[in-house]
Short mmCIF file of C-alpha atoms and ligand atoms in Angstrom, two decimals:
data_model
loop_
_atom_site.label_atom_id
_atom_site.label_comp_id
_atom_site.label_asym_id
_atom_site.label_seq_id
_atom_site.Cartn_x
_atom_site.Cartn_y
_atom_site.Cartn_z
CA MET A 1389 -58.30 30.62 29.50
CA ARG A 1390 -59.19 28.54 32.58
CA HIS A 1391 -62.19 26.58 33.13
CA MET A 1392 -63.81 25.00 36.18
CA ILE A 1393 -64.71 21.57 35.27
CA ASP A 1394 -63.41 19.13 37.60
CA PRO A 1395 -62.67 19.97 41.29
CA LEU A 1396 -58.96 19.03 40.67
CA ASP A 1397 -58.65 21.77 37.83
CA PHE A 1398 -57.47 24.08 40.51
CA SER A 1399 -54.19 23.28 42.44
CA VAL A 1400 -54.54 23.02 46.31
CA GLN A 1401 -52.85 26.59 46.31
CA GLU A 1402 -55.23 27.88 43.79
CA VAL A 1403 -57.94 26.70 45.51
CA GLU A 1404 -56.84 28.18 48.93
CA ASN A 1405 -56.61 31.75 46.93
CA VAL A 1406 -60.10 31.33 46.07
CA LEU A 1407 -61.21 30.51 49.42
CA ASP A 1408 -58.91 33.47 50.79
CA LEU A 1409 -60.66 35.88 48.60
CA ALA A 1410 -63.97 34.41 49.52
CA ASP A 1411 -63.37 35.30 53.05
CA SER A 1412 -62.07 38.99 52.12
CA ILE A 1413 -65.34 39.25 50.13
CA ALA A 1414 -67.27 38.10 53.28
CA ALA A 1415 -65.37 40.76 55.54
CA ASP A 1416 -66.43 43.53 53.33
CA PRO A 1417 -68.65 42.72 50.26
CA SER A 1418 -69.04 46.71 49.33
CA ARG A 1419 -65.42 46.76 48.16
CA TYR A 1420 -66.13 44.29 45.46
CA ARG A 1421 -69.46 45.83 43.93
CA GLU A 1422 -67.70 47.19 40.62
CA VAL A 1423 -65.14 44.61 40.16
CA CYS A 1424 -67.12 43.20 37.05
CA ARG A 1425 -68.75 46.23 35.84
CA TYR A 1426 -69.57 45.79 32.30
CA LYS A 1427 -69.04 41.94 32.39
CA LYS A 1428 -71.81 39.35 31.66
CA LEU A 1429 -72.27 35.91 33.11
CA ALA A 1430 -74.32 33.36 31.24
CA THR A 1431 -76.19 30.70 33.22
CA LEU A 1432 -77.18 27.73 30.71
CA PHE A 1433 -79.27 25.19 33.08
CA TYR A 1434 -80.53 22.36 31.01
CA GLU A 1435 -82.02 20.83 34.64
CA PRO A 1436 -83.84 22.19 37.42
CA SER A 1437 -82.01 24.48 40.10
CA THR A 1438 -82.80 27.12 42.61
CA ARG A 1439 -79.67 27.60 44.56
CA THR A 1440 -77.03 27.18 42.29
CA ARG A 1441 -78.23 29.15 39.34
CA LEU A 1442 -79.56 31.99 41.56
CA SER A 1443 -76.20 31.91 43.61
CA PHE A 1444 -74.34 32.33 40.55
CA GLU A 1445 -76.49 35.23 39.40
CA ALA A 1446 -76.38 36.85 42.80
CA ALA A 1447 -72.58 36.43 42.70
CA MET A 1448 -72.38 38.21 39.31
CA LEU A 1449 -74.92 40.88 40.28
CA ASN A 1450 -72.78 41.46 43.43
CA LEU A 1451 -69.77 42.15 41.54
CA GLY A 1452 -71.79 44.88 39.64
CA GLY A 1453 -71.83 42.52 36.52
CA SER A 1454 -75.13 41.38 34.55
CA VAL A 1455 -76.65 37.91 34.03
CA LEU A 1456 -78.64 36.32 31.07
CA GLY A 1457 -79.46 32.73 30.43
CA PHE A 1458 -82.19 29.85 30.61
CA SER A 1459 -83.35 27.79 33.35
CA SER A 1460 -84.56 24.73 31.67
CA ALA A 1461 -83.88 22.71 28.49
CA ASP A 1462 -87.17 23.28 27.37
CA SER A 1463 -86.71 26.73 26.81
CA SER A 1464 -83.45 26.88 25.23
CA SER A 1465 -82.32 25.82 21.71
CA ALA A 1466 -81.55 22.18 23.27
CA SER A 1467 -85.30 21.18 22.43
CA LYS A 1468 -84.84 21.95 18.83
CA GLY A 1469 -81.77 19.69 18.66
CA GLU A 1470 -78.94 22.11 19.04
CA SER A 1471 -75.82 20.34 20.07
CA ILE A 1472 -73.73 21.80 23.14
CA ALA A 1473 -71.04 22.74 20.98
CA ASP A 1474 -72.89 24.93 18.80
CA THR A 1475 -74.82 26.66 21.93
CA ILE A 1476 -71.39 27.54 23.54
CA ARG A 1477 -69.98 29.08 20.35
CA VAL A 1478 -73.08 31.03 20.19
CA ILE A 1479 -73.05 32.05 24.12
CA SER A 1480 -69.17 32.98 23.42
CA CYS A 1481 -70.52 35.81 21.62
CA TYR A 1482 -72.83 37.13 24.23
CA ALA A 1483 -71.26 36.80 27.34
CA ASP A 1484 -67.72 36.95 29.05
CA ILE A 1485 -68.15 33.63 31.32
CA CYS A 1486 -70.80 31.03 31.76
CA ALA A 1487 -71.98 28.47 34.26
CA ILE A 1488 -73.70 25.14 32.40
CA ARG A 1489 -75.63 22.49 34.46
CA HIS A 1490 -76.57 19.50 32.11
CA PRO A 1491 -78.17 16.11 32.92
CA LYS A 1492 -75.51 14.48 30.89
CA GLU A 1493 -72.09 13.69 32.65
CA GLY A 1494 -69.33 15.57 30.54
CA ALA A 1495 -71.52 17.85 28.89
CA PRO A 1496 -69.58 20.95 30.54
CA LEU A 1497 -66.24 19.65 29.74
CA ARG A 1498 -67.30 19.16 25.74
CA ALA A 1499 -68.48 22.71 25.92
CA SER A 1500 -65.30 23.98 27.40
CA MET A 1501 -63.58 22.36 24.33
CA TYR A 1502 -65.74 24.76 21.89
CA SER A 1503 -65.51 27.69 24.45
CA ARG A 1504 -64.20 31.04 24.03
CA ILE A 1505 -64.89 32.01 27.50
CA PRO A 1506 -64.51 30.51 30.82
CA VAL A 1507 -66.87 27.32 31.44
CA ILE A 1508 -67.91 26.47 35.11
CA ASN A 1509 -69.26 23.14 35.61
CA ALA A 1510 -72.58 23.68 37.72
CA GLY A 1511 -73.51 20.15 38.01
CA ASP A 1512 -73.11 17.47 35.44
CA GLY A 1513 -75.59 14.37 35.90
CA GLY A 1514 -74.62 12.18 38.89
CA HIS A 1515 -70.77 13.10 38.16
CA GLN A 1516 -69.34 16.18 39.56
CA HIS A 1517 -70.31 19.53 41.18
CA PRO A 1518 -67.07 21.59 41.76
CA THR A 1519 -68.44 24.98 42.82
CA GLN A 1520 -70.54 23.12 45.75
CA THR A 1521 -67.35 21.67 46.85
CA LEU A 1522 -65.69 25.03 46.99
CA THR A 1523 -68.48 26.27 49.19
CA ASP A 1524 -68.31 23.11 51.28
CA LEU A 1525 -64.42 23.81 51.69
CA LEU A 1526 -65.13 27.14 52.78
CA THR A 1527 -67.68 26.31 55.23
CA ILE A 1528 -65.19 23.48 56.66
CA ARG A 1529 -62.58 26.00 56.96
CA ARG A 1530 -64.40 28.74 58.74
CA ARG A 1531 -65.88 26.14 61.21
CA LEU A 1532 -63.07 23.89 62.16
CA GLY A 1533 -60.36 26.54 61.15
CA ARG A 1534 -58.38 23.87 59.07
CA LEU A 1535 -58.74 21.92 55.75
CA GLN A 1536 -56.95 18.72 57.25
CA ASP A 1537 -56.93 16.28 60.29
CA PHE A 1538 -60.55 15.43 60.66
CA THR A 1539 -63.16 12.73 59.96
CA ILE A 1540 -66.02 13.52 57.73
CA GLY A 1541 -69.15 11.21 57.55
CA LEU A 1542 -70.66 11.27 54.10
CA CYS A 1543 -74.37 10.03 54.63
CA GLY A 1544 -77.18 9.32 52.17
CA ASP A 1545 -77.04 9.01 48.47
CA LEU A 1546 -73.33 8.63 47.71
CA LYS A 1547 -74.09 6.73 44.39
CA PHE A 1548 -75.82 9.61 42.42
CA GLY A 1549 -74.82 12.54 44.44
CA ARG A 1550 -72.35 14.45 42.49
CA THR A 1551 -71.47 16.94 45.69
CA VAL A 1552 -70.28 13.72 47.40
CA HIS A 1553 -68.08 12.83 44.51
CA SER A 1554 -66.53 16.05 44.09
CA LEU A 1555 -66.06 16.30 47.84
CA ILE A 1556 -64.17 13.28 48.07
CA LYS A 1557 -61.89 14.10 45.11
CA SER A 1558 -61.19 17.41 46.59
CA LEU A 1559 -60.52 16.38 50.14
CA SER A 1560 -58.42 13.67 48.88
CA ARG A 1561 -55.48 16.45 48.53
CA TYR A 1562 -55.34 17.34 51.93
CA SER A 1563 -53.64 15.41 54.84
CA GLY A 1564 -54.92 13.43 57.82
CA ILE A 1565 -58.58 13.22 56.58
CA ARG A 1566 -60.61 9.98 56.98
CA PHE A 1567 -63.89 9.20 55.42
CA ILE A 1568 -66.72 7.31 56.65
CA LEU A 1569 -69.18 6.49 53.92
CA ILE A 1570 -72.59 6.20 55.28
CA SER A 1571 -75.32 4.52 52.96
CA PRO A 1572 -77.58 1.76 52.16
CA GLU A 1573 -75.66 -1.05 50.05
CA GLU A 1574 -77.49 0.17 46.89
CA LEU A 1575 -76.32 3.72 47.08
CA ARG A 1576 -72.57 3.25 47.85
CA VAL A 1577 -69.91 5.58 46.52
CA PRO A 1578 -69.02 4.35 42.65
CA ASP A 1579 -66.37 1.92 42.38
CA TYR A 1580 -64.32 4.55 39.89
CA VAL A 1581 -64.23 6.65 43.00
CA ILE A 1582 -63.24 4.42 45.74
CA ARG A 1583 -60.47 3.02 43.30
CA GLU A 1584 -59.31 5.98 41.55
CA VAL A 1585 -59.54 8.63 44.47
CA LEU A 1586 -59.52 6.90 47.86
CA ASP A 1587 -57.30 3.75 47.09
CA ALA A 1588 -54.85 5.48 44.75
CA ASN A 1589 -54.02 7.75 47.36
CA ALA A 1590 -54.08 5.43 50.22
CA ILE A 1591 -56.73 7.29 52.02
CA PRO A 1592 -58.53 5.76 55.10
CA TYR A 1593 -62.08 5.17 54.61
CA GLU A 1594 -64.88 2.66 56.17
CA GLU A 1595 -68.18 1.92 54.61
CA VAL A 1596 -70.96 1.53 56.94
CA THR A 1597 -75.00 1.37 56.83
CA SER A 1598 -75.46 2.83 60.64
CA LEU A 1599 -75.22 6.53 61.21
CA GLU A 1600 -75.82 6.20 64.93
CA ASP A 1601 -72.78 4.00 65.31
CA VAL A 1602 -70.48 6.38 63.79
CA MET A 1603 -71.82 9.79 65.03
CA PRO A 1604 -69.48 10.16 67.93
CA GLN A 1605 -66.43 9.94 65.69
CA LEU A 1606 -67.29 12.85 63.21
CA ASP A 1607 -65.89 16.19 62.94
CA ILE A 1608 -68.08 16.80 60.07
CA LEU A 1609 -71.31 15.34 58.89
CA TYR A 1610 -72.28 15.75 55.25
CA MET A 1611 -76.12 14.77 54.66
CA THR A 1612 -77.49 14.22 51.28
CA ARG A 1613 -80.77 13.76 49.78
CA VAL A 1614 -81.71 10.65 47.81
CA GLN A 1615 -81.39 11.82 44.27
CA LYS A 1616 -84.90 10.71 43.00
CA GLU A 1617 -84.29 11.98 39.56
CA ARG A 1618 -81.70 9.72 38.74
CA PHE A 1619 -83.18 6.43 39.91
CA PHE A 1620 -84.83 4.12 37.07
CA ASN A 1621 -87.78 3.10 38.93
CA GLU A 1622 -89.96 5.00 41.70
CA GLU A 1623 -90.10 1.78 43.89
CA ASP A 1624 -86.42 1.77 44.66
CA TYR A 1625 -86.67 5.56 45.54
CA VAL A 1626 -89.68 5.18 47.63
CA ARG A 1627 -88.07 2.21 49.66
CA LEU A 1628 -84.51 4.13 50.20
CA LYS A 1629 -85.51 7.73 50.63
CA ASP A 1630 -86.14 7.66 54.15
CA THR A 1631 -83.13 5.56 55.22
CA TYR A 1632 -81.65 8.48 56.97
CA ILE A 1633 -83.24 11.12 59.24
CA LEU A 1634 -81.06 13.10 61.00
CA THR A 1635 -82.98 14.10 64.28
CA GLU A 1636 -82.03 16.00 67.53
CA ASP A 1637 -81.88 12.65 69.38
CA LYS A 1638 -78.96 11.35 67.00
CA MET A 1639 -77.27 14.83 67.34
CA LYS A 1640 -76.89 14.14 71.13
CA LEU A 1641 -74.60 11.39 69.95
CA ALA A 1642 -72.33 13.84 68.26
CA LYS A 1643 -69.38 15.87 69.17
CA GLU A 1644 -70.13 19.51 70.82
CA LYS A 1645 -68.11 20.91 67.78
CA MET A 1646 -69.27 18.75 64.68
CA ALA A 1647 -70.78 20.71 61.98
CA VAL A 1648 -73.50 19.28 59.98
CA LEU A 1649 -73.31 20.32 56.22
CA HIS A 1650 -76.10 19.77 53.44
CA PRO A 1651 -75.70 20.91 49.92
CA LEU A 1652 -79.43 21.47 49.72
CA PRO A 1653 -82.54 20.91 49.03
CA ARG A 1654 -83.29 19.07 51.93
CA VAL A 1655 -86.37 16.79 51.75
CA ASN A 1656 -86.62 14.43 54.80
CA GLU A 1657 -83.21 13.92 55.84
CA ILE A 1658 -82.62 16.26 58.43
CA THR A 1659 -85.66 17.20 60.57
CA LEU A 1660 -86.54 20.75 61.11
CA PRO A 1661 -85.74 20.94 64.82
CA VAL A 1662 -82.09 20.35 64.00
CA ASP A 1663 -81.92 23.81 62.32
CA ASN A 1664 -81.72 25.42 65.79
CA ASP A 1665 -78.69 23.51 66.59
CA PRO A 1666 -75.82 25.55 66.51
CA ARG A 1667 -73.77 22.78 64.72
CA ALA A 1668 -76.41 23.02 61.92
CA ALA A 1669 -74.13 24.80 58.91
CA TYR A 1670 -76.24 24.40 56.14
CA PHE A 1671 -77.83 27.64 55.91
CA GLU A 1672 -74.57 29.40 56.33
CA GLN A 1673 -73.15 27.06 53.55
CA VAL A 1674 -75.42 28.98 51.11
CA GLN A 1675 -74.25 32.33 52.14
CA ASN A 1676 -70.59 30.86 51.41
CA GLY A 1677 -71.66 29.62 47.87
CA VAL A 1678 -72.50 33.32 47.03
CA TYR A 1679 -69.33 34.57 48.14
CA VAL A 1680 -66.94 31.47 46.64
CA ARG A 1681 -68.55 32.00 43.28
CA MET A 1682 -67.93 35.72 43.44
CA ALA A 1683 -64.41 34.57 44.23
CA LEU A 1684 -64.37 32.20 41.23
CA ILE A 1685 -65.71 34.30 39.10
CA MET A 1686 -63.26 37.03 39.43
CA THR A 1687 -60.32 34.73 39.20
CA LEU A 1688 -61.58 32.91 35.90
CA LEU A 1689 -62.10 36.59 34.60
CA GLY A 1690 -58.29 37.74 35.68
CA LEU A 1691 -59.99 39.74 38.10
CA ALA A 1692 -58.65 38.47 41.22
CA ASP A 1693 -56.74 41.59 42.26
CA GLY A 1694 -60.05 43.60 41.98
CA GLY A 1695 -61.17 45.12 45.34
CA LYS A 1696 -58.05 45.49 46.95
CA GLU A 1697 -57.39 48.60 48.59
CA THR A 1698 -55.95 51.21 46.29
CA LYS A 1699 -54.87 53.74 49.22
C1 NCD B 1361 -76.90 19.52 44.54
C2 NCD B 1361 -76.66 19.30 43.18
O1 NCD B 1361 -77.82 19.82 42.41
O2 NCD B 1361 -76.39 18.03 42.85
N1 NCD B 1361 -77.74 21.01 44.94
C3 NCD B 1361 -76.79 21.97 44.84
O3 NCD B 1361 -76.40 22.27 44.10
N2 NCD B 1361 -77.07 22.80 46.00
C4 NCD B 1361 -77.68 18.50 45.60
C5 NCD B 1361 -79.00 18.08 45.24
O4 NCD B 1361 -79.54 18.48 44.24
O5 NCD B 1361 -79.34 17.02 45.93
#
């Protein structure tokens, strides 16, 4: 049985298969509407979410399956003190696959050790968020036509941003990628990511504080929100939250074909007029997230051949 806990749980080839399947689904979603009939997805969300939970649920419903679950720790038995190990043993009796979001790093991994059904990490604390990464990869591949030989700027909260950690890890397996890490001193990429991923694989990167200075070099700009909920004190958050604001003026410095990604939710870091720039790819990313989650659910349930033409 397979799980998706870490972005490297799937090989490069397996990731490519998921992205190819997502492309086929996008081309003709109606072919897939019965693939997961009678299958159930449980969404166990111990932390707030709009996009990710609803995206998983929409994905399963689009495949003809059904969904059950909870959307906050307060409304689950966690509030009575139940361990994640017990919860997943129970959920294994109710559903065929589950997606877990948890504030504690490593909680989905722990759940997978006790689970009888595939577990998908839908975000664990400030650690990893592998399905957002699949969404990002699909969006980059569709925009640039490739997953190699480009310069990506990651901007904002690179310390607590789990989407950033997963994306760096995943992109480190493709050739010719150069990272420009744009953040305030306090929100730099954690040392373990620099050491274990970038340095260990001899991947070129720079750490800078100015977005404007590097803008002309970028093929992809990945903007992120400052992760308010992970700060120890409000003062630091208030001081750092508006460090980077992407405006139409700054977009003038960028390449004509650059793509702007953002995992959303957006707070102030991208101004509204930028939404009308054809380089803004973040709402397209949301749609891609549904296709890629459909592809992942099918793959983990061993149904990746479903939807193929039978004639
Ligand atoms: C991200 C997350 O939850 O880490 N959101 C998402 O899943 N689309 C990014 C964020 O919350 O800033």
